[in-house]
PDB file of C-alpha atoms and ligand atoms in Angstrom:
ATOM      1  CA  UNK A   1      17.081 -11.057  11.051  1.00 81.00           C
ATOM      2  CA  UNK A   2      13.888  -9.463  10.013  1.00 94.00           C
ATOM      3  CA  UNK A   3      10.480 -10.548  12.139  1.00 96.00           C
ATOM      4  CA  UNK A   4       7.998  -8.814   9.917  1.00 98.00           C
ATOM      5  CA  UNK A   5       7.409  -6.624   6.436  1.00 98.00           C
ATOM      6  CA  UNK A   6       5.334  -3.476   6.918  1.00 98.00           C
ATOM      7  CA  UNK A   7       3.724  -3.098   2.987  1.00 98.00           C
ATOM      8  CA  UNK A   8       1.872   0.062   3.941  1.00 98.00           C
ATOM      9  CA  UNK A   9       3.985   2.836   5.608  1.00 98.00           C
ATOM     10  CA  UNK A  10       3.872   6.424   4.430  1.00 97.00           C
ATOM     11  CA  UNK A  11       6.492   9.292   4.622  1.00 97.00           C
ATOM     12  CA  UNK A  12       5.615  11.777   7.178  1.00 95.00           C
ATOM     13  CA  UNK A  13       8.733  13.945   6.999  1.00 95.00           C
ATOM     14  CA  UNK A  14       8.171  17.466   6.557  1.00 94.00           C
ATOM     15  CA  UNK A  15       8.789  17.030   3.218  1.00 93.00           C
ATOM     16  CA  UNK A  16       5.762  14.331   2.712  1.00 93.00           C
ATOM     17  CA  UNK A  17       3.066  16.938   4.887  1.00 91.00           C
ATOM     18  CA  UNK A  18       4.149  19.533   2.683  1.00 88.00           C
ATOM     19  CA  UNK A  19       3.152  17.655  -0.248  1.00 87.00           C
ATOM     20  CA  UNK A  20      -0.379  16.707   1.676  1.00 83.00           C
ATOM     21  CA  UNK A  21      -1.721  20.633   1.400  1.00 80.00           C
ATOM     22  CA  UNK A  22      -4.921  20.589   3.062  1.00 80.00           C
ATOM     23  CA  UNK A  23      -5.315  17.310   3.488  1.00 81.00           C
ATOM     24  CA  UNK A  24      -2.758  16.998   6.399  1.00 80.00           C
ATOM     25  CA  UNK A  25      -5.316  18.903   8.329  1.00 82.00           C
ATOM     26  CA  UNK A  26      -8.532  17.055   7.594  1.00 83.00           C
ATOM     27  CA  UNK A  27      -6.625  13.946   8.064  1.00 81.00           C
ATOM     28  CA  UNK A  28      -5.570  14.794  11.646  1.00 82.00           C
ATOM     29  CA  UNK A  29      -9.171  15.826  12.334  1.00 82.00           C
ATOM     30  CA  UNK A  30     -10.140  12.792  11.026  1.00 79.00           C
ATOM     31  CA  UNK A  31      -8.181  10.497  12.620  1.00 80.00           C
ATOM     32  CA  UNK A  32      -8.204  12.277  15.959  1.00 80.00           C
ATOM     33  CA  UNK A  33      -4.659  12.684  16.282  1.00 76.00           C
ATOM     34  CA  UNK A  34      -2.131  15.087  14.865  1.00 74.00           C
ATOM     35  CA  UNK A  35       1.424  13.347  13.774  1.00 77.00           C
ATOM     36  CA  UNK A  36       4.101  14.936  14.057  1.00 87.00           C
ATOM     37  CA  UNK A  37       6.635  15.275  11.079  1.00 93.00           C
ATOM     38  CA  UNK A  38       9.596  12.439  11.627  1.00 96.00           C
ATOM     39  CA  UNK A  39      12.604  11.891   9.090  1.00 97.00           C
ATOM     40  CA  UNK A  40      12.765   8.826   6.971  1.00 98.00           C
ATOM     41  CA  UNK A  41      15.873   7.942   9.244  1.00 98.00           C
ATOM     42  CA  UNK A  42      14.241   8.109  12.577  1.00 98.00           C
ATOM     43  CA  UNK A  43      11.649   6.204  11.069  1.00 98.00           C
ATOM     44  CA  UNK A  44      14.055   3.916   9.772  1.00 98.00           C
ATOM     45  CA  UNK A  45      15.367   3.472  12.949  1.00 98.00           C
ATOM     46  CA  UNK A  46      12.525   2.722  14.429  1.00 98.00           C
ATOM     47  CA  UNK A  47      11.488   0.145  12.569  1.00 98.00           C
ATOM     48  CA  UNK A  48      15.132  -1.224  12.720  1.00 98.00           C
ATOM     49  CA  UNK A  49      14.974  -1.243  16.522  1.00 98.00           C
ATOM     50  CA  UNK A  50      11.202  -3.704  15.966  1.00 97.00           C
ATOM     51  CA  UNK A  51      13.206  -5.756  13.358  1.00 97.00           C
ATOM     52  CA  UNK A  52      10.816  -5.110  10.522  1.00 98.00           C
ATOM     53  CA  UNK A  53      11.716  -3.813   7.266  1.00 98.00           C
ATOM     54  CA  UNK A  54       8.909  -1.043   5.753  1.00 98.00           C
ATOM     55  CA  UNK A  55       7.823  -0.163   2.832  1.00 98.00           C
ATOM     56  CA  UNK A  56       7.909   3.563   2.069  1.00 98.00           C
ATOM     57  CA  UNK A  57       4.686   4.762   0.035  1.00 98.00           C
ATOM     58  CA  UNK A  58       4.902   7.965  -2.325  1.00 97.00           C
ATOM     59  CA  UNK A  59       1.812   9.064  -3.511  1.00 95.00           C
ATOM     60  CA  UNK A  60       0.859  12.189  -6.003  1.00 94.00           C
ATOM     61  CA  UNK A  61      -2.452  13.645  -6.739  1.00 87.00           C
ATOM     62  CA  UNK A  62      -0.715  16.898  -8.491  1.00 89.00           C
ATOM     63  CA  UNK A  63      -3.193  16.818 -11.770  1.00 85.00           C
ATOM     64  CA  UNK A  64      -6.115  17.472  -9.690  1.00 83.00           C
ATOM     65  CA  UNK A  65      -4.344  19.381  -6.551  1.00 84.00           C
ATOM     66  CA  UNK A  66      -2.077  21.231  -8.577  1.00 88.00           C
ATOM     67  CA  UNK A  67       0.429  19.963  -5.213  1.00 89.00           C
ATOM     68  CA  UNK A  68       3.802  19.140  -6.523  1.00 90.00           C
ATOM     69  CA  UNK A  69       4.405  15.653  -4.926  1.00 93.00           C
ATOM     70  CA  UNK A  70       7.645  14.410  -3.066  1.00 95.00           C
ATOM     71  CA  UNK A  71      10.267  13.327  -5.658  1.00 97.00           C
ATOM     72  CA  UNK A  72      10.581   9.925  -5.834  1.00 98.00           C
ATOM     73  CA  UNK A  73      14.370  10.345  -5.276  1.00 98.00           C
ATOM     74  CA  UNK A  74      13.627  11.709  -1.819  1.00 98.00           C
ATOM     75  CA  UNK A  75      12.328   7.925  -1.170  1.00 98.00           C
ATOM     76  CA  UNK A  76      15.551   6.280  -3.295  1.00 98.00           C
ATOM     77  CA  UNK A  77      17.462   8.241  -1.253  1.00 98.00           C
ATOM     78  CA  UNK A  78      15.881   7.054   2.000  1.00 98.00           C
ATOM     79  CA  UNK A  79      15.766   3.420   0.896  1.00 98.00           C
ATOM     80  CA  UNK A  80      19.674   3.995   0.070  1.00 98.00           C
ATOM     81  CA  UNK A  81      20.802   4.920   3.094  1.00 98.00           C
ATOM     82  CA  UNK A  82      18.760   2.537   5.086  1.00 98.00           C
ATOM     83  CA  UNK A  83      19.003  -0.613   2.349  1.00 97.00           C
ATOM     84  CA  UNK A  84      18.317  -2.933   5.749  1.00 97.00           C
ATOM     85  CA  UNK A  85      14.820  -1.025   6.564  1.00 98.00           C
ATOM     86  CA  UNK A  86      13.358   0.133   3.711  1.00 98.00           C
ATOM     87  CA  UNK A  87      11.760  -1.231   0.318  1.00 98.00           C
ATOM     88  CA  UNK A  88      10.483   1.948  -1.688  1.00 98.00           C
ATOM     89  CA  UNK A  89       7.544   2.428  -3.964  1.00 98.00           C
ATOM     90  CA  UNK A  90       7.421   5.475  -6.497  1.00 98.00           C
ATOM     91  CA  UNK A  91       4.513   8.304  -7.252  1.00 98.00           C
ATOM     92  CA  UNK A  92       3.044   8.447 -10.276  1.00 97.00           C
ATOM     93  CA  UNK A  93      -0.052  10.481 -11.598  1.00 97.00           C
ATOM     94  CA  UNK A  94      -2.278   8.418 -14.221  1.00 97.00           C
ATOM     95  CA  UNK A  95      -3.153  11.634 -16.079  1.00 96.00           C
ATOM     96  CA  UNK A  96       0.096  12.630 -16.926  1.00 96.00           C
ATOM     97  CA  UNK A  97       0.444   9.614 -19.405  1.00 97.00           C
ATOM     98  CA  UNK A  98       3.792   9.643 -20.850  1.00 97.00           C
ATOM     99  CA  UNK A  99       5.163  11.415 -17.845  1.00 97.00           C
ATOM    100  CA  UNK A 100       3.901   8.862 -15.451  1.00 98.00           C
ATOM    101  CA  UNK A 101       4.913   6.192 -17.572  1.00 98.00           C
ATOM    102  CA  UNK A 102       8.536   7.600 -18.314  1.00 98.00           C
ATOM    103  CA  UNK A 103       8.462   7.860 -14.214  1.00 98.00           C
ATOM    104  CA  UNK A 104       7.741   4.567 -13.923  1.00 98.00           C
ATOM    105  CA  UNK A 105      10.615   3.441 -15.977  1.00 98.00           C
ATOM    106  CA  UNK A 106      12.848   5.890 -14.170  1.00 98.00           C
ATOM    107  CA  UNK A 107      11.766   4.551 -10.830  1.00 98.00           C
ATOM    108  CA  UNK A 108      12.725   1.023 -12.064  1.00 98.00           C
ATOM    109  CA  UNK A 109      15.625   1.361 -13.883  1.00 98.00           C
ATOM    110  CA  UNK A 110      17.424   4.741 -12.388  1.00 98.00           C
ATOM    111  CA  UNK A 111      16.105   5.040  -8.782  1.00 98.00           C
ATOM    112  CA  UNK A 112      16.109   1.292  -7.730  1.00 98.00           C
ATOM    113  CA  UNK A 113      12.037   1.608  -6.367  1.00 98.00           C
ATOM    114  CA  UNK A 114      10.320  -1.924  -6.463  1.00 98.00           C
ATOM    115  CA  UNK A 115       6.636  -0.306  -6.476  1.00 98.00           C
ATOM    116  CA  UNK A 116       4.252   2.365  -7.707  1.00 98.00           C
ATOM    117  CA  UNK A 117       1.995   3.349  -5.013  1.00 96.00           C
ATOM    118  CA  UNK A 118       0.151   3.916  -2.969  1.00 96.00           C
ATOM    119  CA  UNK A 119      -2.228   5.072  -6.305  1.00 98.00           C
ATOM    120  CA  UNK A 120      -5.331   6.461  -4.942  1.00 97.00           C
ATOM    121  CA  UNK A 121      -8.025   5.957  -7.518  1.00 97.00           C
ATOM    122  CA  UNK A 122     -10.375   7.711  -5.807  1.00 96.00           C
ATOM    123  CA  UNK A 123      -7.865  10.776  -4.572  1.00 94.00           C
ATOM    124  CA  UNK A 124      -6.728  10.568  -8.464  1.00 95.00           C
ATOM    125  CA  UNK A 125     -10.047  10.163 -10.395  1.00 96.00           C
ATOM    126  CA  UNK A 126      -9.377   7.609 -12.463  1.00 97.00           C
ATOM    127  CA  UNK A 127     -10.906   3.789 -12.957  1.00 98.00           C
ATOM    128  CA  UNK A 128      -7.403   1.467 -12.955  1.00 98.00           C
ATOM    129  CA  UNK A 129      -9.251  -0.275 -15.688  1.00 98.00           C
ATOM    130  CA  UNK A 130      -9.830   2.510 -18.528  1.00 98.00           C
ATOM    131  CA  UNK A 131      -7.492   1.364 -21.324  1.00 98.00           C
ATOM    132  CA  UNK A 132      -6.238   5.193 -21.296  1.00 97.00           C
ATOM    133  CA  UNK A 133      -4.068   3.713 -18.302  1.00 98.00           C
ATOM    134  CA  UNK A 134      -2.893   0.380 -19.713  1.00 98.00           C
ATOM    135  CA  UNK A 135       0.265   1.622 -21.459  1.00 98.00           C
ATOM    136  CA  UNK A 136       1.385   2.279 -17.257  1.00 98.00           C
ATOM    137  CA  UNK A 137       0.550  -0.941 -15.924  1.00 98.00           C
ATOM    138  CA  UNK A 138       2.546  -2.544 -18.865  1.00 98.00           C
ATOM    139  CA  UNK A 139       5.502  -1.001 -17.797  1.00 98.00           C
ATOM    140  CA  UNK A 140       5.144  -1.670 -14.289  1.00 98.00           C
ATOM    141  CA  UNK A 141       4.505  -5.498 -15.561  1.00 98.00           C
ATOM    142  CA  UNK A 142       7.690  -5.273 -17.836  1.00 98.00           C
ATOM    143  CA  UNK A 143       9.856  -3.981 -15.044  1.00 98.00           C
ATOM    144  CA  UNK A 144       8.525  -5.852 -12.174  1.00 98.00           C
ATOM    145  CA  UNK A 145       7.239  -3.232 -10.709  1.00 98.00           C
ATOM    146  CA  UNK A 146       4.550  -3.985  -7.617  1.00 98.00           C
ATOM    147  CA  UNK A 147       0.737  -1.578  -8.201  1.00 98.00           C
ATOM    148  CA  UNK A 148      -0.091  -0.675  -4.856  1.00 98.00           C
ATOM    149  CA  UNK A 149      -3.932   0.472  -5.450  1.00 98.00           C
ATOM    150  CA  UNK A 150      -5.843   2.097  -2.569  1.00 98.00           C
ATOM    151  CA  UNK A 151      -9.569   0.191  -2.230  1.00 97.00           C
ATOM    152  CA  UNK A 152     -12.390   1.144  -0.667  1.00 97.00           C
ATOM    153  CA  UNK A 153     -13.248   3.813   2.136  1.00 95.00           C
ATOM    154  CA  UNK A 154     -10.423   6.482   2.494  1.00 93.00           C
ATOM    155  CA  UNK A 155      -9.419   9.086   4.917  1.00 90.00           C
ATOM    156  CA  UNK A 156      -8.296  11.632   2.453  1.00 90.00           C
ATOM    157  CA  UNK A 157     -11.507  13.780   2.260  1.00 91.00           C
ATOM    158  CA  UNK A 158     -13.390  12.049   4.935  1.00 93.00           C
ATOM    159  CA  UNK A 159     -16.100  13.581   7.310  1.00 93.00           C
ATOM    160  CA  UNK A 160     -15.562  17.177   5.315  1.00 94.00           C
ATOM    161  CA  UNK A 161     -18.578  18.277   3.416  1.00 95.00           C
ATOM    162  CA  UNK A 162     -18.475  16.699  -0.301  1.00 95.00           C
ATOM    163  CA  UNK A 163     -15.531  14.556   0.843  1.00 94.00           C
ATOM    164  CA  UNK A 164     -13.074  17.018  -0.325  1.00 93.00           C
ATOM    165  CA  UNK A 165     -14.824  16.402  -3.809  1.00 94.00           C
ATOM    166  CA  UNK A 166     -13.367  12.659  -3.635  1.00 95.00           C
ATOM    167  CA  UNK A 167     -15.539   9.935  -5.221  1.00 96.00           C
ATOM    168  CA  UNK A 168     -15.160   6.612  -3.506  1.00 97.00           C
ATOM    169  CA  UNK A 169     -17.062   4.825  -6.897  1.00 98.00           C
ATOM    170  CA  UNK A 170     -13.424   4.973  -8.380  1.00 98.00           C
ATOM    171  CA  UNK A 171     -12.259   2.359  -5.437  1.00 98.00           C
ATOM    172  CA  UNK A 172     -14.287  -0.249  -5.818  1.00 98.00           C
ATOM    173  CA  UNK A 173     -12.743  -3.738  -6.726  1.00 98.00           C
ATOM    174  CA  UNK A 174     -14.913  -4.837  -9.699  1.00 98.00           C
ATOM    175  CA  UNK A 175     -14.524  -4.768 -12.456  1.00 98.00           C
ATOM    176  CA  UNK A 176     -11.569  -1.773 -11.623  1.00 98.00           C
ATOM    177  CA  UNK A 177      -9.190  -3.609 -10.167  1.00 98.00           C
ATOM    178  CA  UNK A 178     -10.167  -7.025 -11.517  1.00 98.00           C
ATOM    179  CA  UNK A 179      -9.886  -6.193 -15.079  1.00 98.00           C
ATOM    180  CA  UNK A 180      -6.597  -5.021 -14.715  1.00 98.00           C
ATOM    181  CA  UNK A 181      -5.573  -8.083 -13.046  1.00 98.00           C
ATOM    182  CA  UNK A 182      -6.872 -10.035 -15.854  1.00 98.00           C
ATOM    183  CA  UNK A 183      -5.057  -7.889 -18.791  1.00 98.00           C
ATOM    184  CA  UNK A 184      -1.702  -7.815 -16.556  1.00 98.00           C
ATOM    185  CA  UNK A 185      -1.479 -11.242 -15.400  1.00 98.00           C
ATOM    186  CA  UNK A 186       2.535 -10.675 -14.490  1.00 98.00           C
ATOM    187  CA  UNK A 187       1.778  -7.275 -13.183  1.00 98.00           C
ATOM    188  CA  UNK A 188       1.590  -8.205  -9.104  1.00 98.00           C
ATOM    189  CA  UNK A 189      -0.930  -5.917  -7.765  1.00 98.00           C
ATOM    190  CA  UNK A 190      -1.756  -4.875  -4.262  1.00 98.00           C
ATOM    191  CA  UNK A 191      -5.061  -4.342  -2.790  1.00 98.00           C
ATOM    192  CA  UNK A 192      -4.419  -1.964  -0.135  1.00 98.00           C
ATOM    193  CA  UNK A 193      -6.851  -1.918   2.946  1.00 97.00           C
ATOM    194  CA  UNK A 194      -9.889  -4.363   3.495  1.00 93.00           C
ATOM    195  CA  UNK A 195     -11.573  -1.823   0.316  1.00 95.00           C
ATOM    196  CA  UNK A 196     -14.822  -1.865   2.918  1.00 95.00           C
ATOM    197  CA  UNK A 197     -17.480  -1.832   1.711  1.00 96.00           C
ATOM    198  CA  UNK A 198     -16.301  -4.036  -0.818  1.00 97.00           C
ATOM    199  CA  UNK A 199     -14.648  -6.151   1.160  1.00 97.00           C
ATOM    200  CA  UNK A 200     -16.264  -9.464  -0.479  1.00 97.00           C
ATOM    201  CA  UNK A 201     -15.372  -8.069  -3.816  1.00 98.00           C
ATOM    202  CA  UNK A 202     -11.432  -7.660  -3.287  1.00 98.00           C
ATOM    203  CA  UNK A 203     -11.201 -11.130  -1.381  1.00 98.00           C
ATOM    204  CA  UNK A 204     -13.354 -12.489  -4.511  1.00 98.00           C
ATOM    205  CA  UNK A 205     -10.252 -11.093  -6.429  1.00 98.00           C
ATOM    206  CA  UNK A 206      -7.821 -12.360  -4.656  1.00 98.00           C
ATOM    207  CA  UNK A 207      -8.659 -15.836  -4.754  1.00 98.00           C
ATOM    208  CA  UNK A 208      -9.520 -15.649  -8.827  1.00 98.00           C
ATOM    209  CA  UNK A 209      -6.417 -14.295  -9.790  1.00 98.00           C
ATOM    210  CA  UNK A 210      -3.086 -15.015  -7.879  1.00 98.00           C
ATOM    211  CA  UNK A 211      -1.381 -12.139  -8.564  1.00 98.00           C
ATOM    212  CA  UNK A 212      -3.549 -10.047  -6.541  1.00 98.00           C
ATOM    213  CA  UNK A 213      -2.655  -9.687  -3.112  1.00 98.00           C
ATOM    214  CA  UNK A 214      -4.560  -7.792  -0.226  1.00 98.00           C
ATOM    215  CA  UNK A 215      -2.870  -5.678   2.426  1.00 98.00           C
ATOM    216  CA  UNK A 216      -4.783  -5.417   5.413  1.00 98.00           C
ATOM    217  CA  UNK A 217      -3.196  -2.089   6.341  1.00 98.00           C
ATOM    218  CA  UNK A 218      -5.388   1.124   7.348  1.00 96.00           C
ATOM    219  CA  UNK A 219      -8.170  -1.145   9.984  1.00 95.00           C
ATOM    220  CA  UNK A 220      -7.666  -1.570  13.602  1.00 96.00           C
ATOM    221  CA  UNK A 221      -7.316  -5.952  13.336  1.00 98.00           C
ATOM    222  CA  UNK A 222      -9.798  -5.861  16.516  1.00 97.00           C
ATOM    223  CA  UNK A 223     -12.240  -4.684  13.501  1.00 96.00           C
ATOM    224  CA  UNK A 224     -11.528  -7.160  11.055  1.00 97.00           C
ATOM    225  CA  UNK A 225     -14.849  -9.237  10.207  1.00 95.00           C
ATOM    226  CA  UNK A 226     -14.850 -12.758  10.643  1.00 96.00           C
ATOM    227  CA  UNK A 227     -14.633 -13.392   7.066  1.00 96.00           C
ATOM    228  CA  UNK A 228     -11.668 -11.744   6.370  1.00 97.00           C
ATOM    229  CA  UNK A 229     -10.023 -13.634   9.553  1.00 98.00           C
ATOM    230  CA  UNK A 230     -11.020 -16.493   8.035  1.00 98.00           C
ATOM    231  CA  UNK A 231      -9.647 -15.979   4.713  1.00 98.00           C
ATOM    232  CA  UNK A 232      -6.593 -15.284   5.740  1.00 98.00           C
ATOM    233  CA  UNK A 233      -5.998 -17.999   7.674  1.00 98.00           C
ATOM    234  CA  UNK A 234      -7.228 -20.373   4.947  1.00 98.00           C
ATOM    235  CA  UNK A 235      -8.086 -19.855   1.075  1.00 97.00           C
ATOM    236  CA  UNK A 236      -5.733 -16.793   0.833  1.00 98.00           C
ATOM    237  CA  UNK A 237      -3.135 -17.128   3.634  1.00 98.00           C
ATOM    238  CA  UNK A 238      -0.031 -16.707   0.702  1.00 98.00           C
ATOM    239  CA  UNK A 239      -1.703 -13.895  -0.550  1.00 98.00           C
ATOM    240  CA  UNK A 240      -2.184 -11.279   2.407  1.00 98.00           C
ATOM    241  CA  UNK A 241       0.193  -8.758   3.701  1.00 98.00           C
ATOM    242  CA  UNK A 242       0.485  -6.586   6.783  1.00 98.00           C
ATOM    243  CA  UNK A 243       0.451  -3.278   6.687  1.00 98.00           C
ATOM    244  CA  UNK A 244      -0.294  -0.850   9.223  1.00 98.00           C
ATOM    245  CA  UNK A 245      -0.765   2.467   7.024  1.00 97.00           C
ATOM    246  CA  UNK A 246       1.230   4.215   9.489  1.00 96.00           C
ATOM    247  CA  UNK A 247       0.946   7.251  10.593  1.00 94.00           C
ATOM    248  CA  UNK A 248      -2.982   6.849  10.691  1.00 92.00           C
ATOM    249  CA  UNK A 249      -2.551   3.415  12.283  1.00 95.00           C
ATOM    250  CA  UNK A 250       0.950   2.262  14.421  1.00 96.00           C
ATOM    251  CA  UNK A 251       2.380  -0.812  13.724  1.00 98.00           C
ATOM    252  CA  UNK A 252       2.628  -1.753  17.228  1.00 98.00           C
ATOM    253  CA  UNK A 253      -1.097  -1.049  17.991  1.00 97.00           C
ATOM    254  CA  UNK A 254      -1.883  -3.085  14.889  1.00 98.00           C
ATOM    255  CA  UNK A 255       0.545  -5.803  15.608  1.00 98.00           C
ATOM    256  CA  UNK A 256      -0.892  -6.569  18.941  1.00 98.00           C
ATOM    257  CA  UNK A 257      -4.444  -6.703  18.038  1.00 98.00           C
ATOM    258  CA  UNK A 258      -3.812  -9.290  15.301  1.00 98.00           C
ATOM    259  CA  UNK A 259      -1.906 -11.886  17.206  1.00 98.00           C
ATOM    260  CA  UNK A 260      -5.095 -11.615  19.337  1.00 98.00           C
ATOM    261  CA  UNK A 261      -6.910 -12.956  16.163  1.00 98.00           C
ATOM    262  CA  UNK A 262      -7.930 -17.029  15.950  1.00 98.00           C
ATOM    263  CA  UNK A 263      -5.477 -17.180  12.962  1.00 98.00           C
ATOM    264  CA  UNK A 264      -2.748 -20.051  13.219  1.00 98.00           C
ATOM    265  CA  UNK A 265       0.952 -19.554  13.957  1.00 98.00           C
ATOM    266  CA  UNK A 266       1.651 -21.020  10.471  1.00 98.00           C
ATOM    267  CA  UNK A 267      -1.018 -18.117   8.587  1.00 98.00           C
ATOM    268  CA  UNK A 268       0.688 -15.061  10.942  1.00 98.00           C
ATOM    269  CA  UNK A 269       4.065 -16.111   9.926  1.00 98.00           C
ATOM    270  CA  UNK A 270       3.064 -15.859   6.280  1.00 98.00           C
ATOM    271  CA  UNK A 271       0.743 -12.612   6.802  1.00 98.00           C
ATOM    272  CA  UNK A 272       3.947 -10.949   8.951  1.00 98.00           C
ATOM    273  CA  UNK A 273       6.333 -12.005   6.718  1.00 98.00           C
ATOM    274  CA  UNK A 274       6.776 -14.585   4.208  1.00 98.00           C
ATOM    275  CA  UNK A 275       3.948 -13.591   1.747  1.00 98.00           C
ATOM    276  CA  UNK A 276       6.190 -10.313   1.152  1.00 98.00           C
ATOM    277  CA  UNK A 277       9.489 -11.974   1.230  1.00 98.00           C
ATOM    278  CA  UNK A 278       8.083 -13.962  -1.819  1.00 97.00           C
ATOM    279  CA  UNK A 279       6.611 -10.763  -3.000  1.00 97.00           C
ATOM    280  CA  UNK A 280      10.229  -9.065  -3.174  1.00 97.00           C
ATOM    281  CA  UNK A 281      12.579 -11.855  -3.850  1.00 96.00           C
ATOM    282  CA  UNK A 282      13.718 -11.648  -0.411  1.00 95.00           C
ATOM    283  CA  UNK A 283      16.140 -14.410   0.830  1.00 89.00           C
ATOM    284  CA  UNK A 284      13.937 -16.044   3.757  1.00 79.00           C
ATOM    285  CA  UNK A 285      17.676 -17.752   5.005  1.00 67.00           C
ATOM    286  CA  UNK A 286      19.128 -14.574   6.210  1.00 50.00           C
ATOM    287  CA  UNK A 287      16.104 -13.217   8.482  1.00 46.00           C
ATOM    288  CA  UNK A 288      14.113 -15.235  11.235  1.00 48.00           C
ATOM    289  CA  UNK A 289      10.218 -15.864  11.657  1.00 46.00           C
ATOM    290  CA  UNK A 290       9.247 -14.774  14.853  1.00 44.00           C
TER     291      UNK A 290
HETATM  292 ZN1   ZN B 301      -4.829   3.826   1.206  1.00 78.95          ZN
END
């Protein structure tokens, strides 16, 4: 009986803040709060105990950090002991071309991950739409594999001079994200975060191509403009997720603020839940709308 799908959650074992380097820091700084490091399993519990299932994020930046990222077994392990809880996405690094794409195929085929993500074009360098890429989104089409794509503003980097060297031009929705959508038309892509300030742009996406979704993951819903409350409640209601991009933002805080929104029972129940169930092939009959 799951309630709600959590599309944006990130490891923060000690394994994961390893991997961060630096960033950890600047993050916590940031975000005004420091996290401390919790196993996949309490996490898993946790969300167990709130009746959501979560999806567990890698993420690698090793070409230009030289930071060896968390194995993407680490997360097939998780998801294997915790098959009730957790839905797992693999790391991949653009640059690494045949690496990342052999990844890819392992993540599939060997390690039982449903995703790649969250990519970070900006963290990464790289526009999703140079046809240097392509040969990785066509094996993430071919095997079904979800692109979770970071858009817009992003804490890694932020309020440090230079932005850690990060370029947030690499984020934008259009054409980036777009033209990939258009080349890929299987390949179900994610548009993670309201990609502020190009929030018209992603929604624009969204409702062109229908395998784009948006996660709304990484913004406090008491923030959300009234144009993105208004899309998801109408025009794009099957085609946004929650996320809560924890640990920067808790699922709790961001669950509370969005039933406060003047979205309709019907919309929440797709947002919290059913959009994702589609997403994953999830069997609606065993679990329970809330
Ligand atoms: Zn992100």
């Amino acid at each position: 009986m799951i309630k709600a799908i959590d599309i944006h959650v990130h490891p923060h074992d000690e394994e994961a803040i390893a991997a961060k380097g630096a960033r950890n820091q600047q993050m916590a700084k940031y975000f005004g709060k420091k996290t401390q490091a919790t196993s996949l399993d309490e996490l898993a519990d946790r969300y167990r105990e709130k009746e959501m299932m979560a999806v567990l994020l890698n993420s690698t930046d090793e070409s230009s950090s030289g930071i060896k990222p968390v194995p993407n077994d680490h997360i097939a392990d998780a998801v294997k002991r915790n098959p009730d809880v957790f839905i797992g996405f693999g790391a991949v690094d653009p640059w690494q071309g045949r690496v990342a794409v052999d990844e890819a195929k392992r993540c599939a085929e060997e390690l039982g991950l449903r995703g790649l993500g969250e990519l970070n074009p900006g963290r990464q360098g790289f526009y999703p739409n140079d046809p240097h890429f392509y040969p990785l989104w066509e094996t993430a089409s071919e095997h079904g594999l979800v692109v979770l794509l970071h858009g817009g503003m992003m804490g890694s980097g932020a309020g440090t001079p230079g932005g850690m060297g990060f370029k947030l031009k690499y984020t934008r929705p259009i054409p980036y994200v777009d033209d990939v959508a258009a080349d890929f038309p299987h390949l179900k892509i994610i548009a993670a975060h309201p990609s502020w300030p190009w929030q018209e742009e992603s929604l624009a996406v969204a409702r062109h191509k229908s395998n784009v979704y948006i996660d709304l993951s990484g913004w406090a819903p008491k923030y959300f403009p009234p144009q993105l409350v208004q899309y998801a409640d109408t025009i794009l209601s099957d085609r946004v997720l929650f996320g809560s991009d924890w640990p920067v933002l808790d699922p709790d805080r961001w669950l509370g603020e969005f039933d406060q929104l003047p979205i309709r029972e019907s919309s929440k129940k797709k947002i919290l839940l059913e959009n994702a169930c589609k997403l994953f092939g999830i069997e609606l009959e065993d679990s329970e709308a809330s």
